[in-house]
mmCIF file with all atom_site columns, C-alpha atoms in Angstrom:
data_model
loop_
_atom_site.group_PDB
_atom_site.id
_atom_site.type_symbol
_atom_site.label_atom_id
_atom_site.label_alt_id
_atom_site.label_comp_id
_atom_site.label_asym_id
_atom_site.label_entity_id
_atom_site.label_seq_id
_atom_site.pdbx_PDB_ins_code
_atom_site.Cartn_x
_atom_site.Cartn_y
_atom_site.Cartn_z
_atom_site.occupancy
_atom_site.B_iso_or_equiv
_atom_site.pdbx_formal_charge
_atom_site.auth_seq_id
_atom_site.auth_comp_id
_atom_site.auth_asym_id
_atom_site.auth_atom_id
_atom_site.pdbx_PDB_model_num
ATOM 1   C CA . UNK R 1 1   ? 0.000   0.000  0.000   1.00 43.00 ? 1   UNK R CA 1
ATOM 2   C CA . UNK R 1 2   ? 3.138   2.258  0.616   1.00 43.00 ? 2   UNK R CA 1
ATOM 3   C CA . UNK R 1 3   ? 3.569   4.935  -2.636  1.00 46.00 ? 3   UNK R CA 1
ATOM 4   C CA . UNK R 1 4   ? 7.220   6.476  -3.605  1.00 50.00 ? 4   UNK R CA 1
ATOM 5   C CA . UNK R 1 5   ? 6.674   10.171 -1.136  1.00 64.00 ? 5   UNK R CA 1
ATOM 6   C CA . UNK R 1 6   ? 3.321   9.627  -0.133  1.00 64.00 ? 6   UNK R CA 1
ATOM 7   C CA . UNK R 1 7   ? 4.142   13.000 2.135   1.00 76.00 ? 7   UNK R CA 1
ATOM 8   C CA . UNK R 1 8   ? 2.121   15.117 -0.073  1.00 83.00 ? 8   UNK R CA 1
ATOM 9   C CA . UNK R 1 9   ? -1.068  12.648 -0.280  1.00 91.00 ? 9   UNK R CA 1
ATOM 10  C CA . UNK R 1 10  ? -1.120  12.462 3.259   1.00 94.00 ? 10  UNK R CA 1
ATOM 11  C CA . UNK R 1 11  ? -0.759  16.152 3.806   1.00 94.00 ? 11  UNK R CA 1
ATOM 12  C CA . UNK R 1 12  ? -3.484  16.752 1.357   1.00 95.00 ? 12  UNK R CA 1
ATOM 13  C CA . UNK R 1 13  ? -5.734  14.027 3.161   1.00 96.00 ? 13  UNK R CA 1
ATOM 14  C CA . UNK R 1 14  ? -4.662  15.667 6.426   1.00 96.00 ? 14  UNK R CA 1
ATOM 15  C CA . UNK R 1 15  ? -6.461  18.933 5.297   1.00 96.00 ? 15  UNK R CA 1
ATOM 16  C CA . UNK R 1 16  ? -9.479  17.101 4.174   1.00 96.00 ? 16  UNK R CA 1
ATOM 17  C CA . UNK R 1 17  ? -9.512  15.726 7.174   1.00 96.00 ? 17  UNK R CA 1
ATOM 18  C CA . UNK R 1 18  ? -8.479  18.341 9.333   1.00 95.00 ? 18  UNK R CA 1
ATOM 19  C CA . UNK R 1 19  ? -11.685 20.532 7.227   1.00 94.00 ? 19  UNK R CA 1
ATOM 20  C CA . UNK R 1 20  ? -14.276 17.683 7.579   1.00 95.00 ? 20  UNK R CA 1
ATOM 21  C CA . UNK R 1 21  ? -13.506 17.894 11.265  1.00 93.00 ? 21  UNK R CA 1
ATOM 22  C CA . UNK R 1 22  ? -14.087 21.429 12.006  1.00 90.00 ? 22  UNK R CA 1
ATOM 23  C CA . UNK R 1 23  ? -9.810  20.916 13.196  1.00 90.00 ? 23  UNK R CA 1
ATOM 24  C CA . UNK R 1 24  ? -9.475  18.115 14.223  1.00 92.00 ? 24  UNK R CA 1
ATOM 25  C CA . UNK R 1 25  ? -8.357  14.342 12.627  1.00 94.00 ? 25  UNK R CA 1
ATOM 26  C CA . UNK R 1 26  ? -7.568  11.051 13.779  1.00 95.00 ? 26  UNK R CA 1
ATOM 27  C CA . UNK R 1 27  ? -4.365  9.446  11.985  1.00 95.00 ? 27  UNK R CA 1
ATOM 28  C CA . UNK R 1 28  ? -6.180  6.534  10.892  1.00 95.00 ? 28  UNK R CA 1
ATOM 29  C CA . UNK R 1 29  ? -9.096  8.628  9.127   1.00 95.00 ? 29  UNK R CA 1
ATOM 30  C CA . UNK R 1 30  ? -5.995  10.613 7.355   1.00 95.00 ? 30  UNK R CA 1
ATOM 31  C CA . UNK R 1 31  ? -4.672  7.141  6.427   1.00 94.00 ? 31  UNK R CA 1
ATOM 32  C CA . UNK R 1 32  ? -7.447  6.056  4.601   1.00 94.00 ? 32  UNK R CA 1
ATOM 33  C CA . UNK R 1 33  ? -8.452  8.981  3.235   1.00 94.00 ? 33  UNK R CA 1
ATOM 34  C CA . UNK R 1 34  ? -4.693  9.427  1.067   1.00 93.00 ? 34  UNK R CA 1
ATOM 35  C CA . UNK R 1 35  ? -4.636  5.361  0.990   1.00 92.00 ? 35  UNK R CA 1
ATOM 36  C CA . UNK R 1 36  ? -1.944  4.648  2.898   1.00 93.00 ? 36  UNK R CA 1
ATOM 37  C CA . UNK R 1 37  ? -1.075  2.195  5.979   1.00 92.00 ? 37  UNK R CA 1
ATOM 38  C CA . UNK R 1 38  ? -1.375  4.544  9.270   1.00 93.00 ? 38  UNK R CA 1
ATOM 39  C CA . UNK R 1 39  ? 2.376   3.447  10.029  1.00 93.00 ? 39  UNK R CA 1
ATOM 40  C CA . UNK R 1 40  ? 3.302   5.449  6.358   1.00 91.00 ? 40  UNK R CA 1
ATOM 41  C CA . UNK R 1 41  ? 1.587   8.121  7.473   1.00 91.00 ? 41  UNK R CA 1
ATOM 42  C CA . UNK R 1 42  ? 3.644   8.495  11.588  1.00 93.00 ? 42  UNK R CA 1
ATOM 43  C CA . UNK R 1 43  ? 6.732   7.391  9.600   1.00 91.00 ? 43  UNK R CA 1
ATOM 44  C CA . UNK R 1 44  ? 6.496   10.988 7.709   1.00 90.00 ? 44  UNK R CA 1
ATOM 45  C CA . UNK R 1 45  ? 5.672   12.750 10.214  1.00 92.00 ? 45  UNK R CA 1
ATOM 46  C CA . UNK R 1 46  ? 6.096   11.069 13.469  1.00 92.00 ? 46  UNK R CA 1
ATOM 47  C CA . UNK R 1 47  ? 2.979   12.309 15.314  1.00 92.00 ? 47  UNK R CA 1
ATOM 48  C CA . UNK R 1 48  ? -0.482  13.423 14.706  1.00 93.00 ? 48  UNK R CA 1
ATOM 49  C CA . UNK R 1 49  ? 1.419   16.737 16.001  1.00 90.00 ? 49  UNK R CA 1
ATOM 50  C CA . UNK R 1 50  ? 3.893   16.825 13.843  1.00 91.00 ? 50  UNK R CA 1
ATOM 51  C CA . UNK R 1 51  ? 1.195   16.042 10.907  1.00 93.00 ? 51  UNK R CA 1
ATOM 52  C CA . UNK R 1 52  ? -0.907  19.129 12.069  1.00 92.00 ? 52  UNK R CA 1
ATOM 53  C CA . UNK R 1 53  ? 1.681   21.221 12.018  1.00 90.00 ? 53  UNK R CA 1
ATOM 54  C CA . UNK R 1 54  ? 2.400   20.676 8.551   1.00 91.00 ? 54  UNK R CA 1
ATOM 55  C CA . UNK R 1 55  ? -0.709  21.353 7.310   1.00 93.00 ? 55  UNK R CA 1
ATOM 56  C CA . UNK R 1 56  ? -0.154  24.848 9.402   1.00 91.00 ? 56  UNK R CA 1
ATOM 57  C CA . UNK R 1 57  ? 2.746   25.535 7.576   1.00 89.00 ? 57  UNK R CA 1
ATOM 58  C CA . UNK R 1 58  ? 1.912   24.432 4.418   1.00 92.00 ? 58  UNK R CA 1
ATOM 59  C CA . UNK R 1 59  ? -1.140  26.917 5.274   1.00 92.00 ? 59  UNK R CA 1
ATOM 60  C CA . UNK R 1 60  ? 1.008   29.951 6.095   1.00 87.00 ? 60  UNK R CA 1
ATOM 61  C CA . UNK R 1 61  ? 3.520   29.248 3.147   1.00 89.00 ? 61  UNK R CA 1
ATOM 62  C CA . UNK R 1 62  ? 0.704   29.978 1.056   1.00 92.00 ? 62  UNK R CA 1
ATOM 63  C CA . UNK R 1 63  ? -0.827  32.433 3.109   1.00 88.00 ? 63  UNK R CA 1
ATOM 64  C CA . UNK R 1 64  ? 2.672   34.592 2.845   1.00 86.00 ? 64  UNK R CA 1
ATOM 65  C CA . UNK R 1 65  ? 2.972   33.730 -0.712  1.00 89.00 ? 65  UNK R CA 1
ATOM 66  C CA . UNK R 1 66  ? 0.183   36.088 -1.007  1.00 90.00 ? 66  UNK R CA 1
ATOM 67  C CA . UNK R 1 67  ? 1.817   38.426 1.303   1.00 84.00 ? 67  UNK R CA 1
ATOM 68  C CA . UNK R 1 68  ? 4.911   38.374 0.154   1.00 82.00 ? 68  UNK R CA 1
ATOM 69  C CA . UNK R 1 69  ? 3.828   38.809 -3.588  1.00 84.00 ? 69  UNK R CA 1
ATOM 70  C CA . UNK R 1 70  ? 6.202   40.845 -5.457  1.00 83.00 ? 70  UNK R CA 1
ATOM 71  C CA . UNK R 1 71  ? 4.571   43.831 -7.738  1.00 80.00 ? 71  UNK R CA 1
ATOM 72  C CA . UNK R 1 72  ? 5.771   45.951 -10.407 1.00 82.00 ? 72  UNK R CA 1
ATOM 73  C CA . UNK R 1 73  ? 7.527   48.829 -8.930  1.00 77.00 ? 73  UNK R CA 1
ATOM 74  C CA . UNK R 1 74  ? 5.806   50.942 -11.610 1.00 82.00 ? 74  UNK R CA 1
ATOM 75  C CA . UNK R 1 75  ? 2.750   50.605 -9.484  1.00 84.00 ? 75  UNK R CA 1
ATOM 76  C CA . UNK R 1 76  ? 2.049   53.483 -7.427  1.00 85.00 ? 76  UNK R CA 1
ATOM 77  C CA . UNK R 1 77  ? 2.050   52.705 -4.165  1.00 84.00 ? 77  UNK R CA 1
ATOM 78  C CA . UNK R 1 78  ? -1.908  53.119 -2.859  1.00 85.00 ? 78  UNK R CA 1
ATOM 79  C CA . UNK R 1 79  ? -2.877  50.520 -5.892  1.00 89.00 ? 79  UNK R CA 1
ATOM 80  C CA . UNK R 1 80  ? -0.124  48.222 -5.007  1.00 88.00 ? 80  UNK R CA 1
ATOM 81  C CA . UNK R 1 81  ? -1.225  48.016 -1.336  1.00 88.00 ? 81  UNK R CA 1
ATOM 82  C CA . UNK R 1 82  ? -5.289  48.215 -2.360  1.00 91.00 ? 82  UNK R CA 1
ATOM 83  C CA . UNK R 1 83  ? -4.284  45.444 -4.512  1.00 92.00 ? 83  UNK R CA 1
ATOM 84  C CA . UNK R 1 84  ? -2.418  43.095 -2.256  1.00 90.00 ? 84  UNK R CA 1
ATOM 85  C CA . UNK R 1 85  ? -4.714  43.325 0.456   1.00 92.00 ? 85  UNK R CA 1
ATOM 86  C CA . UNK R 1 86  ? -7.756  42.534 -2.042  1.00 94.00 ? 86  UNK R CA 1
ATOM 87  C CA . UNK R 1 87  ? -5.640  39.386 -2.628  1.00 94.00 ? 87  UNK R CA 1
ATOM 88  C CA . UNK R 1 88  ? -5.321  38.704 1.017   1.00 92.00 ? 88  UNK R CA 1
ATOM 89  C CA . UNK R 1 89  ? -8.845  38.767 1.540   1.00 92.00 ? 89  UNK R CA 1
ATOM 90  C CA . UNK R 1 90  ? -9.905  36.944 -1.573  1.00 94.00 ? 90  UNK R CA 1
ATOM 91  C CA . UNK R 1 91  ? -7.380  34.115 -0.445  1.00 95.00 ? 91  UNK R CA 1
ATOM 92  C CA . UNK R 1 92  ? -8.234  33.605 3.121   1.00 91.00 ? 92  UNK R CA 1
ATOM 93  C CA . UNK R 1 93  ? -12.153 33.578 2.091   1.00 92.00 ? 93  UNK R CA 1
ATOM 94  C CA . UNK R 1 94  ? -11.698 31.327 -0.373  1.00 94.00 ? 94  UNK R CA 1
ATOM 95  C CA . UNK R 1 95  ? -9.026  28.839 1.444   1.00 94.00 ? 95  UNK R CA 1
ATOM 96  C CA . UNK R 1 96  ? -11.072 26.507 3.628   1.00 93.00 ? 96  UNK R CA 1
ATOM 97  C CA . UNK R 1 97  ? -8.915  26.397 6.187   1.00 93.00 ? 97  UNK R CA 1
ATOM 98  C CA . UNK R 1 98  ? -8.501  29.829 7.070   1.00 91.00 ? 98  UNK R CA 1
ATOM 99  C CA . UNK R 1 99  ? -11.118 29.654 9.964   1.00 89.00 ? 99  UNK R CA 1
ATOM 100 C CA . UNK R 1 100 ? -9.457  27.065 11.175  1.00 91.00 ? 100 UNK R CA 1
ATOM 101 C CA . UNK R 1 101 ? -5.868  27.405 11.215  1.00 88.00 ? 101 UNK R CA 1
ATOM 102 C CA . UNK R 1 102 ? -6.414  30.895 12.051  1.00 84.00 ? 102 UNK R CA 1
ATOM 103 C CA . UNK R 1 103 ? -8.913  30.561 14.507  1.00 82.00 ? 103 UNK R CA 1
ATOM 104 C CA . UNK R 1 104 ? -9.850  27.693 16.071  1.00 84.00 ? 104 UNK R CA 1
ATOM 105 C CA . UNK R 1 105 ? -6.002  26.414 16.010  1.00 82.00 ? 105 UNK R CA 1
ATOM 106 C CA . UNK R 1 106 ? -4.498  29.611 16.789  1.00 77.00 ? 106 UNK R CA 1
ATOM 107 C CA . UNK R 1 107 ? -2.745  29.445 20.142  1.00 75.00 ? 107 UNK R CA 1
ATOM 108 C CA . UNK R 1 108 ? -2.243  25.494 19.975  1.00 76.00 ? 108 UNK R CA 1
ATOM 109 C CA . UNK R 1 109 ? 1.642   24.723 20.522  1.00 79.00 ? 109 UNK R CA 1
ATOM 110 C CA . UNK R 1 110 ? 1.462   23.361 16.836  1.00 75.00 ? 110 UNK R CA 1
ATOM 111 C CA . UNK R 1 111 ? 0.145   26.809 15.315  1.00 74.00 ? 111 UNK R CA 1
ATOM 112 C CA . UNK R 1 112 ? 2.222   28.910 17.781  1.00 74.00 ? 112 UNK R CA 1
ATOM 113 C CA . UNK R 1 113 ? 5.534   27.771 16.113  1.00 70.00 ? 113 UNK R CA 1
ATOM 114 C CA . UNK R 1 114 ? 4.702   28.197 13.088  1.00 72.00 ? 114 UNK R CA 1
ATOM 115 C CA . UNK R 1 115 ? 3.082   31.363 13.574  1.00 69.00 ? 115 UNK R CA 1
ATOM 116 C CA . UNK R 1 116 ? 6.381   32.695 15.386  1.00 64.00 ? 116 UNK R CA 1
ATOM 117 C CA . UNK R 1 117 ? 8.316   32.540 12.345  1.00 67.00 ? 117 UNK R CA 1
ATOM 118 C CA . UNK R 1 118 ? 5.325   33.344 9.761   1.00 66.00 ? 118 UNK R CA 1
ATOM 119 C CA . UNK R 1 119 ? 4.523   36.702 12.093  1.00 71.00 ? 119 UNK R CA 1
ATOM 120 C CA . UNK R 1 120 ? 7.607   37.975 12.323  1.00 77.00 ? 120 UNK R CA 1
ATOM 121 C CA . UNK R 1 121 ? 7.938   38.100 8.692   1.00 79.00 ? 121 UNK R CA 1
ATOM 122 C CA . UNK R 1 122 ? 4.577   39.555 8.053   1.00 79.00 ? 122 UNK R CA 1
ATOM 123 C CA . UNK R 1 123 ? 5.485   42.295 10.755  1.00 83.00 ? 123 UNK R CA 1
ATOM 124 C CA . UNK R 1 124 ? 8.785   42.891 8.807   1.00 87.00 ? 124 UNK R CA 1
ATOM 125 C CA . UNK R 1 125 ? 6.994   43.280 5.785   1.00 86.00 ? 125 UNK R CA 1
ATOM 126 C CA . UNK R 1 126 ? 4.163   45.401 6.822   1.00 88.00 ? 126 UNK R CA 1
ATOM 127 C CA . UNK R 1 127 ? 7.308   47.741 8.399   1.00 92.00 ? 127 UNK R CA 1
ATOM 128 C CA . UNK R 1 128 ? 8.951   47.968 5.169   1.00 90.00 ? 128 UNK R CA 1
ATOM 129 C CA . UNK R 1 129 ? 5.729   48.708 3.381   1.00 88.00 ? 129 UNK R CA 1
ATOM 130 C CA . UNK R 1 130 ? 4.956   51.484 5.440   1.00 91.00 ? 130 UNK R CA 1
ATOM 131 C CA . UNK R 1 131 ? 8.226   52.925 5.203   1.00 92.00 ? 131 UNK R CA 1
ATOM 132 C CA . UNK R 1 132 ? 7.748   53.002 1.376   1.00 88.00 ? 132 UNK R CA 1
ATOM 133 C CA . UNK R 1 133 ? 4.574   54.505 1.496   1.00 89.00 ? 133 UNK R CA 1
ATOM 134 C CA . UNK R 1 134 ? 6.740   57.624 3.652   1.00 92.00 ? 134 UNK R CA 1
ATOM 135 C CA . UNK R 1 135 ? 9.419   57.283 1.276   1.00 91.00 ? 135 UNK R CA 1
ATOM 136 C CA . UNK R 1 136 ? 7.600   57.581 -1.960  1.00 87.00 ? 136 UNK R CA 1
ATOM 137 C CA . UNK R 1 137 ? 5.260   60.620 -0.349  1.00 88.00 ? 137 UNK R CA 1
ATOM 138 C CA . UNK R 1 138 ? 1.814   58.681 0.294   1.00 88.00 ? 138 UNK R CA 1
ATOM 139 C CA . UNK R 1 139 ? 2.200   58.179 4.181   1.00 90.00 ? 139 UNK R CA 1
ATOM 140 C CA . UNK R 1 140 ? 3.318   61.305 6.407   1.00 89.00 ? 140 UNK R CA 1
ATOM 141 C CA . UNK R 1 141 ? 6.629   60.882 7.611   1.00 91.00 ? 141 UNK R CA 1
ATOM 142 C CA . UNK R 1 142 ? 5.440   61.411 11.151  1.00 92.00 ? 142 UNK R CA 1
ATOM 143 C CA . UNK R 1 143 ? 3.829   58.150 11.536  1.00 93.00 ? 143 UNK R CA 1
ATOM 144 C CA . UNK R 1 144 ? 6.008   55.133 13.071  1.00 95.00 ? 144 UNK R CA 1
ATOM 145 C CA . UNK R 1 145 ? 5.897   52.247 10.878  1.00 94.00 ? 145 UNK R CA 1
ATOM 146 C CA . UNK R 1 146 ? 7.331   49.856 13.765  1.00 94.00 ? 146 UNK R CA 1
ATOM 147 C CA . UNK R 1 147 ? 3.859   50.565 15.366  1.00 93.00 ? 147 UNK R CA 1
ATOM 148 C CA . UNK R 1 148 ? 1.697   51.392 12.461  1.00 92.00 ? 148 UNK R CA 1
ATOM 149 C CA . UNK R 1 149 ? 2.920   48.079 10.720  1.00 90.00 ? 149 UNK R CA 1
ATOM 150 C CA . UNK R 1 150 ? 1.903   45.276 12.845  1.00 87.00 ? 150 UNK R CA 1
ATOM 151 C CA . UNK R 1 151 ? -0.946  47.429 14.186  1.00 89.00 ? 151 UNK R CA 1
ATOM 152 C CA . UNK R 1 152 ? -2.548  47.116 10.362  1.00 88.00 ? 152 UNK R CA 1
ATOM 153 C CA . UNK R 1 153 ? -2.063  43.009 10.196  1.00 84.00 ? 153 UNK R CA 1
ATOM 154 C CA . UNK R 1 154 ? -3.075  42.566 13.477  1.00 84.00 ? 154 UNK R CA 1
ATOM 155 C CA . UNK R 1 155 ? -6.507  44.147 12.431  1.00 86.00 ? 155 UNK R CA 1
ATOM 156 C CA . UNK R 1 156 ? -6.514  42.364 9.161   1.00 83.00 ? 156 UNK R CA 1
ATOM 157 C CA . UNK R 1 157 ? -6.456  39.203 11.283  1.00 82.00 ? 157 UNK R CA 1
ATOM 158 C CA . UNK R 1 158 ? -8.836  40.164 13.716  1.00 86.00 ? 158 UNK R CA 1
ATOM 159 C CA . UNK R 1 159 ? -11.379 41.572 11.488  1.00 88.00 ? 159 UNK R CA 1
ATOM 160 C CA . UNK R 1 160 ? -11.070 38.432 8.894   1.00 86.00 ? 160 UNK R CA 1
ATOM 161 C CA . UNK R 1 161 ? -12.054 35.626 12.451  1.00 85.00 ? 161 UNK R CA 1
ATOM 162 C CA . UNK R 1 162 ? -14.483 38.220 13.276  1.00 87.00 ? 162 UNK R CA 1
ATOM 163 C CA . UNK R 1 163 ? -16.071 37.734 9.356   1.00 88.00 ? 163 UNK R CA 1
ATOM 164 C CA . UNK R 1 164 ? -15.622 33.708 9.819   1.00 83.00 ? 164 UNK R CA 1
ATOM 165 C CA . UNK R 1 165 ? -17.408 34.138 12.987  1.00 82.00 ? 165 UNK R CA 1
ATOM 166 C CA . UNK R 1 166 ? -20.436 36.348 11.850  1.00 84.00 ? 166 UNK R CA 1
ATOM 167 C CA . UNK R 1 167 ? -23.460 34.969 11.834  1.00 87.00 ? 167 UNK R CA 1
ATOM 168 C CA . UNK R 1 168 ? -23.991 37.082 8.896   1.00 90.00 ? 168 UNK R CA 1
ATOM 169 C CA . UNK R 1 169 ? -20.697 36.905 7.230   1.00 87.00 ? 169 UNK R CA 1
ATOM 170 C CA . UNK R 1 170 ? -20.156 40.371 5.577   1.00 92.00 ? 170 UNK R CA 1
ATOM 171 C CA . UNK R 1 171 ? -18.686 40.225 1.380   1.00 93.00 ? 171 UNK R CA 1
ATOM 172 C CA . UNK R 1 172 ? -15.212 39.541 0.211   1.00 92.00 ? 172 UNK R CA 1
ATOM 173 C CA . UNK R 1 173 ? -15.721 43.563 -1.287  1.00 94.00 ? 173 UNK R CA 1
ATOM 174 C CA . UNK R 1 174 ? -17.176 45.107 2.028   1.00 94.00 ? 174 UNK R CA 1
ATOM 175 C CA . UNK R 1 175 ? -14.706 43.178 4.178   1.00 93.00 ? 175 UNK R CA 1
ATOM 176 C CA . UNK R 1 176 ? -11.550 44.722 1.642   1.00 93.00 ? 176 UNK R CA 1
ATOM 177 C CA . UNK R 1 177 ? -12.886 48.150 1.385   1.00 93.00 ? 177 UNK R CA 1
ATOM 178 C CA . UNK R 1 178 ? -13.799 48.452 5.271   1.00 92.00 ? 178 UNK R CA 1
ATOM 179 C CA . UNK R 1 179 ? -9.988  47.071 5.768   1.00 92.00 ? 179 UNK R CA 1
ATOM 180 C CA . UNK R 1 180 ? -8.680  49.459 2.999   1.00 92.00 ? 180 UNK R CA 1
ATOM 181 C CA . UNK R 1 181 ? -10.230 52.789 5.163   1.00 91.00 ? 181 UNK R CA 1
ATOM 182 C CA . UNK R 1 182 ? -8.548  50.999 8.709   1.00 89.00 ? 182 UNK R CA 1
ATOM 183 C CA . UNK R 1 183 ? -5.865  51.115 7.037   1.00 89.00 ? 183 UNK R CA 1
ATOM 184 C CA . UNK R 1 184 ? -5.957  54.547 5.212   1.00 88.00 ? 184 UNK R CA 1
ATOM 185 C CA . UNK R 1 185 ? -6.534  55.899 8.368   1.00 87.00 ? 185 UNK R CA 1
ATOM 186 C CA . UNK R 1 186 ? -3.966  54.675 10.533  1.00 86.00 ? 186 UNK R CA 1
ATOM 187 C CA . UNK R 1 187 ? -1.359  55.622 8.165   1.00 87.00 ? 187 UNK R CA 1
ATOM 188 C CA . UNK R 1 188 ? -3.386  59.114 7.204   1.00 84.00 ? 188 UNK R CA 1
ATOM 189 C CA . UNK R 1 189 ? -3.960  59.006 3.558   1.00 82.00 ? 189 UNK R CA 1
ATOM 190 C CA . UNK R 1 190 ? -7.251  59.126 1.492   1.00 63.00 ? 190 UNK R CA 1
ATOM 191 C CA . UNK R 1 191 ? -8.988  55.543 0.987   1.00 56.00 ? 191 UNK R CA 1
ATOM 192 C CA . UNK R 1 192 ? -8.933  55.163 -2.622  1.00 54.00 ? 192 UNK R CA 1
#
């Protein structure tokens, strides 16, 4: 029953899994599920732990794909930024397991060190997007992009698990554009 690098099937099952469950899997169902012995699947990745933390990662590697995406440097600035976090949005509605990694898993030893890493990067970014905003003339040089930075993702977080949670979940377009004017206003430019 054992494939050549089954890793991938059984990370894929995991997320089925892991989705099906509202975040949480047995091995055995995750097993099945990519066709694969239950030993083939701890062998990989030695626990059920170790499992559901790669399915966090793999989450966050594609979550800061998104992030991290690179943009023509031709664009100005407010478009670039209006554009990325459209992207943002339109990726963590659409990925299923948004809610749950970054809700109901967040704070679990498995998300928290993956998070760690994956934070600190966003942070860093947001930082250096800020200070290109004051560099290029769209963000007055009086505002502190060490605070202003993480300040703006935490939100984005916080108001995306607030959407999830919403008994009436508000629209990809209302979430972005009520986002876009947070952010507009922390760093004291006109929402565009």
């Amino acid at each position: 029953m054992a494939r050549k690098n089954a890793s991938p099937t059984i990370l894929e099952a995991a997320k089925d899994c892991l989705q099906a469950g509202g975040g949480d899997f047995e091995m055995s169902d995750v097993a099945k599920k990519a066709g694969v012995s239950e030993g083939l699947a701890y062998h990989y990745f030695n626990s059920k732990a170790g499992l559901l933390s790669a399915v966090i990662r793999d989450f966050y590697d594609r979550y800061m794909a998104i992030v991290n995406k690179r943009y023509d440097g031709d664009i100005p600035w407010l478009m670039r930024e209006r554009t990325r976090l459209n992207e943002i949005v339109a990726f963590l509605y659409s990925d299923p397991l948004a809610p749950i990694v970054m809700g109901k898993l967040n704070g679990t030893p498995q998300a928290t060190a993956v998070e760690l890493t994956g934070n600190a990067e966003v942070m860093e970014l947001a930082v250096r997007n800020i200070q290109n905003g004051i560099d290029r003339g769209y963000i007055a040089p009086h505002i502190n992009p060490h605070v202003s930075g993480p300040a703006i993702m935490g939100a984005v977080q916080q108001a995306f698990l607030y959407a999830m949670q919403a008994k009436e979940r508000p629209s990809q377009d209302m979430l972005t554009d009520q986002l876009w004017g947070l952010i507009a206003g922390a760093v004291g430019i006109k929402a565009v």
